[in-house]
Coordinates of C-alpha atoms and ligand atoms in Angstrom, one line a residue:
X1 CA 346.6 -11.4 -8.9
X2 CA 348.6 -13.6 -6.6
X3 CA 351.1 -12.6 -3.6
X4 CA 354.2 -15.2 -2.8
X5 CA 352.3 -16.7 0.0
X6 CA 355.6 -16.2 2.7
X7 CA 356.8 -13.1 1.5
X8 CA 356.1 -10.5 4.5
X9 CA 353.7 -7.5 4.7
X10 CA 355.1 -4.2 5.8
X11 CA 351.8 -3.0 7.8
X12 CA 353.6 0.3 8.9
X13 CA 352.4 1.7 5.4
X14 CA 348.8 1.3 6.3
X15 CA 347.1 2.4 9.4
X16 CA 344.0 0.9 10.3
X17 CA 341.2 3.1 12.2
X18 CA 338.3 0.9 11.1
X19 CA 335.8 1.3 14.1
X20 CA 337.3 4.1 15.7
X21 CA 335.3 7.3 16.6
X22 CA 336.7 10.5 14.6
X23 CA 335.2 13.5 15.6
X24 CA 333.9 15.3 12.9
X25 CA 334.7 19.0 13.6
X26 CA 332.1 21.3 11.3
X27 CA 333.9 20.9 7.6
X28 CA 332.3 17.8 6.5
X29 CA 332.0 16.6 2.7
X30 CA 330.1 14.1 1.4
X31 CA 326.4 13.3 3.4
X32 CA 323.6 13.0 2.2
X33 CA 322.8 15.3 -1.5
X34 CA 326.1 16.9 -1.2
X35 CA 327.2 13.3 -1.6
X36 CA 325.6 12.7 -4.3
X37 CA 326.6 15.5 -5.9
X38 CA 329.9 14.7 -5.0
X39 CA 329.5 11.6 -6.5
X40 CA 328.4 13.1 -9.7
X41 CA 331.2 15.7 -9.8
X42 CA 333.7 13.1 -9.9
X43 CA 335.6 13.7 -6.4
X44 CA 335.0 9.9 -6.3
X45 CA 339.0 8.7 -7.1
X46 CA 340.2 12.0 -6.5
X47 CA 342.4 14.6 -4.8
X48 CA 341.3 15.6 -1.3
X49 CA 338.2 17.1 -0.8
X50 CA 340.0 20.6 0.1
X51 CA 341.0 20.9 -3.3
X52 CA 338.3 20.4 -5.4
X53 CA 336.4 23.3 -3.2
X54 CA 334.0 21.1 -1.9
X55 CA 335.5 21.3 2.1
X56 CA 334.7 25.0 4.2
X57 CA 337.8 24.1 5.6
X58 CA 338.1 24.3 10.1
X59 CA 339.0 22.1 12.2
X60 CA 338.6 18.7 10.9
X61 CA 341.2 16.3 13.9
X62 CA 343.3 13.9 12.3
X63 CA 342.2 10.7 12.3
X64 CA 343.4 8.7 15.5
X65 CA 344.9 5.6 15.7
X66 CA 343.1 2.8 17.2
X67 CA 343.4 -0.2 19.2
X68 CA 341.1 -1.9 16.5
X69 CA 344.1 -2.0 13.9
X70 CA 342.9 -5.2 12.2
X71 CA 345.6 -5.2 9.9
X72 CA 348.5 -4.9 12.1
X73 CA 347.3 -8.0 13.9
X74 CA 346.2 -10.0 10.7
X75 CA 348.5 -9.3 7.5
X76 CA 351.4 -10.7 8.2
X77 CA 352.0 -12.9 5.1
X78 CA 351.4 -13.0 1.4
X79 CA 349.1 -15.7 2.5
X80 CA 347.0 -13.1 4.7
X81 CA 346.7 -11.1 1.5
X82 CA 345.6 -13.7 -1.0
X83 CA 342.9 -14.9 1.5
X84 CA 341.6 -11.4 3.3
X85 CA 340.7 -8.1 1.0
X86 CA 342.4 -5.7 3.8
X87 CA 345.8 -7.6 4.0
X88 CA 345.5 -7.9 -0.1
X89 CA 345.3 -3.5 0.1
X90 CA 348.2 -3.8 2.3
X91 CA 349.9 -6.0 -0.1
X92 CA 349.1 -3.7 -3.1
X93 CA 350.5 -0.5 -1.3
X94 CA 353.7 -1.9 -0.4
X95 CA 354.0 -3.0 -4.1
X96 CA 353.0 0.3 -5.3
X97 CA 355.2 1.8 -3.1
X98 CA 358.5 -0.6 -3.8
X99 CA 358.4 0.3 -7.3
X100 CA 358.2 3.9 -6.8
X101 CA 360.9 3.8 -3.7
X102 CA 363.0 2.5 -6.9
X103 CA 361.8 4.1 -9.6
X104 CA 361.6 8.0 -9.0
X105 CA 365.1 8.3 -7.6
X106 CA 366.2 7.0 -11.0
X107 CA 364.4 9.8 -12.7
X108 CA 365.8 12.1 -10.4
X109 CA 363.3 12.7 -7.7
X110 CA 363.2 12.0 -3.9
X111 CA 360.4 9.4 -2.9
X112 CA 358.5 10.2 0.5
X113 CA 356.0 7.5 1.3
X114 CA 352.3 8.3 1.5
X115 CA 350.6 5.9 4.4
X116 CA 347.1 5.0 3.3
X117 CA 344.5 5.5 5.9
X118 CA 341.6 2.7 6.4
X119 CA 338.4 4.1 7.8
X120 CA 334.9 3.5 8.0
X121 CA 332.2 5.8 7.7
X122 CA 333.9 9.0 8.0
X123 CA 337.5 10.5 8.7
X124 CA 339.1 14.0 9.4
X125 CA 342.2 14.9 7.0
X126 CA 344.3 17.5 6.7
X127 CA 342.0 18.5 3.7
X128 CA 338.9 18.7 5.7
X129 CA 336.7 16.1 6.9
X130 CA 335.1 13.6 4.7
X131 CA 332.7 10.9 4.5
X132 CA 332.7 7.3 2.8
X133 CA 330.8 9.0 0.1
X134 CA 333.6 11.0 -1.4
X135 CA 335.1 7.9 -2.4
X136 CA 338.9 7.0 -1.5
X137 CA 341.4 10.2 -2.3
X138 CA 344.5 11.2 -2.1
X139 CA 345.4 14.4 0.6
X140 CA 348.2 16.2 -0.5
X141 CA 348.1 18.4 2.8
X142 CA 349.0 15.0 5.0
X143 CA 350.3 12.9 1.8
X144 CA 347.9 10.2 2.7
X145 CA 345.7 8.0 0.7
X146 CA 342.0 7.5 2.1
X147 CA 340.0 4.9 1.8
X148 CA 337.2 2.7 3.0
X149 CA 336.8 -0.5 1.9
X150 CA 333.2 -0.1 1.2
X151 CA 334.1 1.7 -2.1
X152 CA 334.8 -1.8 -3.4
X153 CA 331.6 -3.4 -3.0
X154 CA 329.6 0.3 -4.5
X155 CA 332.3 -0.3 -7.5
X156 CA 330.5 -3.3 -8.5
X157 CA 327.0 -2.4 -6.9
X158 CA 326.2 1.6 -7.6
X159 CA 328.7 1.8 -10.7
X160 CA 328.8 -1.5 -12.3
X161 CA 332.4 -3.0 -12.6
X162 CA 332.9 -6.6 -12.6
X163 CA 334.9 -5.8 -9.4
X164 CA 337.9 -8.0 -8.8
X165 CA 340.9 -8.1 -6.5
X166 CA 343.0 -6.0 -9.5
X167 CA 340.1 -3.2 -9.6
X168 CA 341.1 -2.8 -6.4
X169 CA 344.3 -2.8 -7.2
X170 CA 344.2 -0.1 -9.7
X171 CA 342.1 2.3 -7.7
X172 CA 345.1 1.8 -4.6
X173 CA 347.8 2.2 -7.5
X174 CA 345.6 5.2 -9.2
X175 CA 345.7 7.4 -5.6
X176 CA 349.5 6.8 -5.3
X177 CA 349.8 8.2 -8.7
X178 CA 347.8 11.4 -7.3
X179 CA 351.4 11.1 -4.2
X180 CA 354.0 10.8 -7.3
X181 CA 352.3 13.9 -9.1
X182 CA 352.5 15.3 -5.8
X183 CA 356.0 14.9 -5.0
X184 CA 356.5 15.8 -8.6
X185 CA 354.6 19.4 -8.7
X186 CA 352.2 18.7 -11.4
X187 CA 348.9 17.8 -8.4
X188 CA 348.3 21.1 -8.4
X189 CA 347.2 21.7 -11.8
X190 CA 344.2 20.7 -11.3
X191 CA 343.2 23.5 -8.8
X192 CA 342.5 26.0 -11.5
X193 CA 338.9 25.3 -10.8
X194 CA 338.0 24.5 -14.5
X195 CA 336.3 21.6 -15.3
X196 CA 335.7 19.7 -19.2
X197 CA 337.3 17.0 -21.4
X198 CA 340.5 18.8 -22.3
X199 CA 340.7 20.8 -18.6
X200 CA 343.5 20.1 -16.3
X201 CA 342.0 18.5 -13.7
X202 CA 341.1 15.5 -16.3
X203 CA 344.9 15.3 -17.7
X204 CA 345.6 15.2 -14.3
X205 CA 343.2 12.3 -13.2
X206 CA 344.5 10.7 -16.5
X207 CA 347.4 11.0 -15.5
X208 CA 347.4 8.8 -12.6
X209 CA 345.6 6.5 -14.2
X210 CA 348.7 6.0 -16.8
X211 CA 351.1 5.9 -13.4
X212 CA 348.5 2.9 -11.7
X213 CA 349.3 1.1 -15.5
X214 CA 352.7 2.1 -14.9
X215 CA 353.5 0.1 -11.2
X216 CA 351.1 -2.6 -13.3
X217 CA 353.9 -3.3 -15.9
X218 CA 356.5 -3.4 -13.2
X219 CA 354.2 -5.5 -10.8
X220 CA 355.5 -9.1 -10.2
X221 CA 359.3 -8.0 -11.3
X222 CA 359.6 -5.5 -8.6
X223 CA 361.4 -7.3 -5.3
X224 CA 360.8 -5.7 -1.7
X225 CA 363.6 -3.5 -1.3
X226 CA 364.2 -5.2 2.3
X227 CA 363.8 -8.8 1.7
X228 CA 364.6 -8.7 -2.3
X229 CA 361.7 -11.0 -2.7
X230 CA 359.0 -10.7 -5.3
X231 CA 355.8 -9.7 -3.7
X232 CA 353.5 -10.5 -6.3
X233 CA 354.0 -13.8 -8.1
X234 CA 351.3 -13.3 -10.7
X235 CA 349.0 -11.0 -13.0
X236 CA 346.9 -12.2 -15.5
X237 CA 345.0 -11.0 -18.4
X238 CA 342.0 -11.2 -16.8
X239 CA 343.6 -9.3 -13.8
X240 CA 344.2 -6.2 -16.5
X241 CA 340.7 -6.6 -18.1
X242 CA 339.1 -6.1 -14.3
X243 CA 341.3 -3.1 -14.0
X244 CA 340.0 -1.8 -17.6
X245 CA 336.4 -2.1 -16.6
X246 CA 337.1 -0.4 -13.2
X247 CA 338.8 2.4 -15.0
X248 CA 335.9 2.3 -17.6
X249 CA 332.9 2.3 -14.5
X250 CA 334.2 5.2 -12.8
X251 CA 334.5 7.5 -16.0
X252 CA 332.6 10.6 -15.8
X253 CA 330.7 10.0 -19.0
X254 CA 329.8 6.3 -17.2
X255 CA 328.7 8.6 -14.3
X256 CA 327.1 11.6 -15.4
X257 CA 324.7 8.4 -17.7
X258 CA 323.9 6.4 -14.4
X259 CA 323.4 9.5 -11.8
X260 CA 322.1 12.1 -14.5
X261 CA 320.5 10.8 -17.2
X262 CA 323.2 12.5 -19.6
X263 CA 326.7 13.6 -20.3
X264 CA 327.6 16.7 -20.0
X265 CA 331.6 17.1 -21.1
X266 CA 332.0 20.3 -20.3
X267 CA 331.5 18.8 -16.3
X268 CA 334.1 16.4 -16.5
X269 CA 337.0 15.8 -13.9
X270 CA 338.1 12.8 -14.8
X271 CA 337.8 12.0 -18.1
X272 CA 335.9 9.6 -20.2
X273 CA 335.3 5.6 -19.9
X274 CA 337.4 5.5 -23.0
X275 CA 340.1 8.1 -21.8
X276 CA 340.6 6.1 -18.0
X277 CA 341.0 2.8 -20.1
X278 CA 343.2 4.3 -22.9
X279 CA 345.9 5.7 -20.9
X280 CA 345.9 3.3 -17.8
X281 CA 346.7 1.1 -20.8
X282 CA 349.6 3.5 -22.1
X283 CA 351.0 3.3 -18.9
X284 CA 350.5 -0.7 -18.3
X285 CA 351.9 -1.2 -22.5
X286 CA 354.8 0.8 -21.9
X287 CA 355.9 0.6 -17.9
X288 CA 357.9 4.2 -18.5
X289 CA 356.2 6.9 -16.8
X290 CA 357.4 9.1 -19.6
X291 CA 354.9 8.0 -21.6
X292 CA 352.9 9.9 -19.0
X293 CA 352.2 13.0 -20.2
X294 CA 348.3 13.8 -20.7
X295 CA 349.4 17.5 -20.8
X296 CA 351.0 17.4 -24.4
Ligands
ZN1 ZN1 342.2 10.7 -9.0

């Protein structure tokens, strides 16, 4: 995955508040066991913490901006985000987001960007507070992506993927796909509270894995709506395969063998390894987000 090395970053789509001290308020998710069971659950990659029933709710703040906004200062250039993995996020979102500025008006619909937030450690949404160990999600009560950058490194260390800067890719790409099903009505879905192979919340999660495949396709032919450049200049094979084994480390049968011993379907949010891959790949073979539809 290669950026056009002078094409320019749009930075406004990211805010930065690495470093910055959020209070916590009282509805936190994600320390300690809860984490892990967290973890285990499957918010990991998913929808805010509010609405998987994990969050008491209260009075998590917003997160704050803060004068440590690396990225504002840093990515600049297509350069800045082949070289540094924050700028290369910031690079992936405004791709994500140039394709769907373009694409869901021509279905019909009314695009609203979704900012993601950078933190560290731990950040307070409009879904409730939440810790690093939750994983990155989407919020659909602020329309934000969360994530900290950490994730990346635990993709490859706690769940095994060969890592790569497309895994990261498709993870950014997957939590947009959570915004589009937002915008769209189908997010909520998944709040019946059921859980299993063939439940909502999985056609749901599958879903946006098929709508990260789906920017994929459209990738390095999509130009910056402003500038009418192409953003990214190159995606390989290997690129895909690194998305495939992201998409296959973070299934829930993948998780449920590495954090309990054994899988237990009827627990699944997510879907299987074999489910992520197959319809991220639906949505990267065919590029039409019609092809979509994990509900049939
Ligand atoms: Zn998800």
């Amino acid at each position: 995955m290669q950026f056009d090395d002078d094409a320019d970053l749009d930075t406004s789509e990211v805010r930065d508040v690495r470093g910055s001290r959020v209070p916590g308020g009282r509805a936190t998710v994600g320390g300690g066991i809860i984490g892990l069971i967290a973890l285990v659950l499957g918010v990991i990659f998913g929808v805010g913490p509010d609405q998987l029933g994990l969050s008491s709710g209260g009075d998590a703040p917003a997160a704050s901006s803060s004068s440590a906004a690396q990225v504002d200062q840093s990515c600049r250039k297509g350069s800045d985000a082949n070289a540094r993995q924050d700028c290369r996020i910031v690079a992936v979102v405004n791709s994500v987001q140039d394709y769907w500025r373009g694409e869901y008006p021509r279905r019909g619909g009314t695009y609203g960007n979704a900012t993601t937030v950078m933190f560290s450690q731990r950040v307070g949404t409009a879904c409730g507070s939440a810790t690093s160990a939750v994983g990155p999600f989407y919020c659909p009560g602020d329309r934000q992506v969360y994530l900290d950058l950490g994730f990346f490194d635990e993709l490859r260390t706690k769940f095994g993927s060969s890592g790569g800067p497309f895994a990261q890719a498709y993870v950014v790409a997957h939590e947009y796909g959570h915004h589009i099903q937002n915008l769209m009505g189908t997010l909520s879905r998944a709040q019946d509270g059921r859980t299993g192979a063939n439940s909502n919340a999985v056609r749901v999660e599958l879903q946006a894995d098929c709508y990260a495949g789906v920017w994929a396709r459209h990738a390095t032919t999509t130009p910056d709506e402003k500038t009418g450049r192409l953003l990214m200049t190159s995606l390989t094979d290997d690129d895909i395969r690194d998305g495939l084994d992201a998409a296959a480390a973070v299934g829930d049968d993948r998780i449920q063998e590495r954090f309990q011993g054994r899988v237990t379907p009827e627990n699944w949010t997510h879907g299987s390894a074999a489910q992520r891959q197959q319809w991220f790949y639906e949505g990267y073979r065919t590029g039409d987000m019609a092809r979509c539809n994990t509900f049939r």
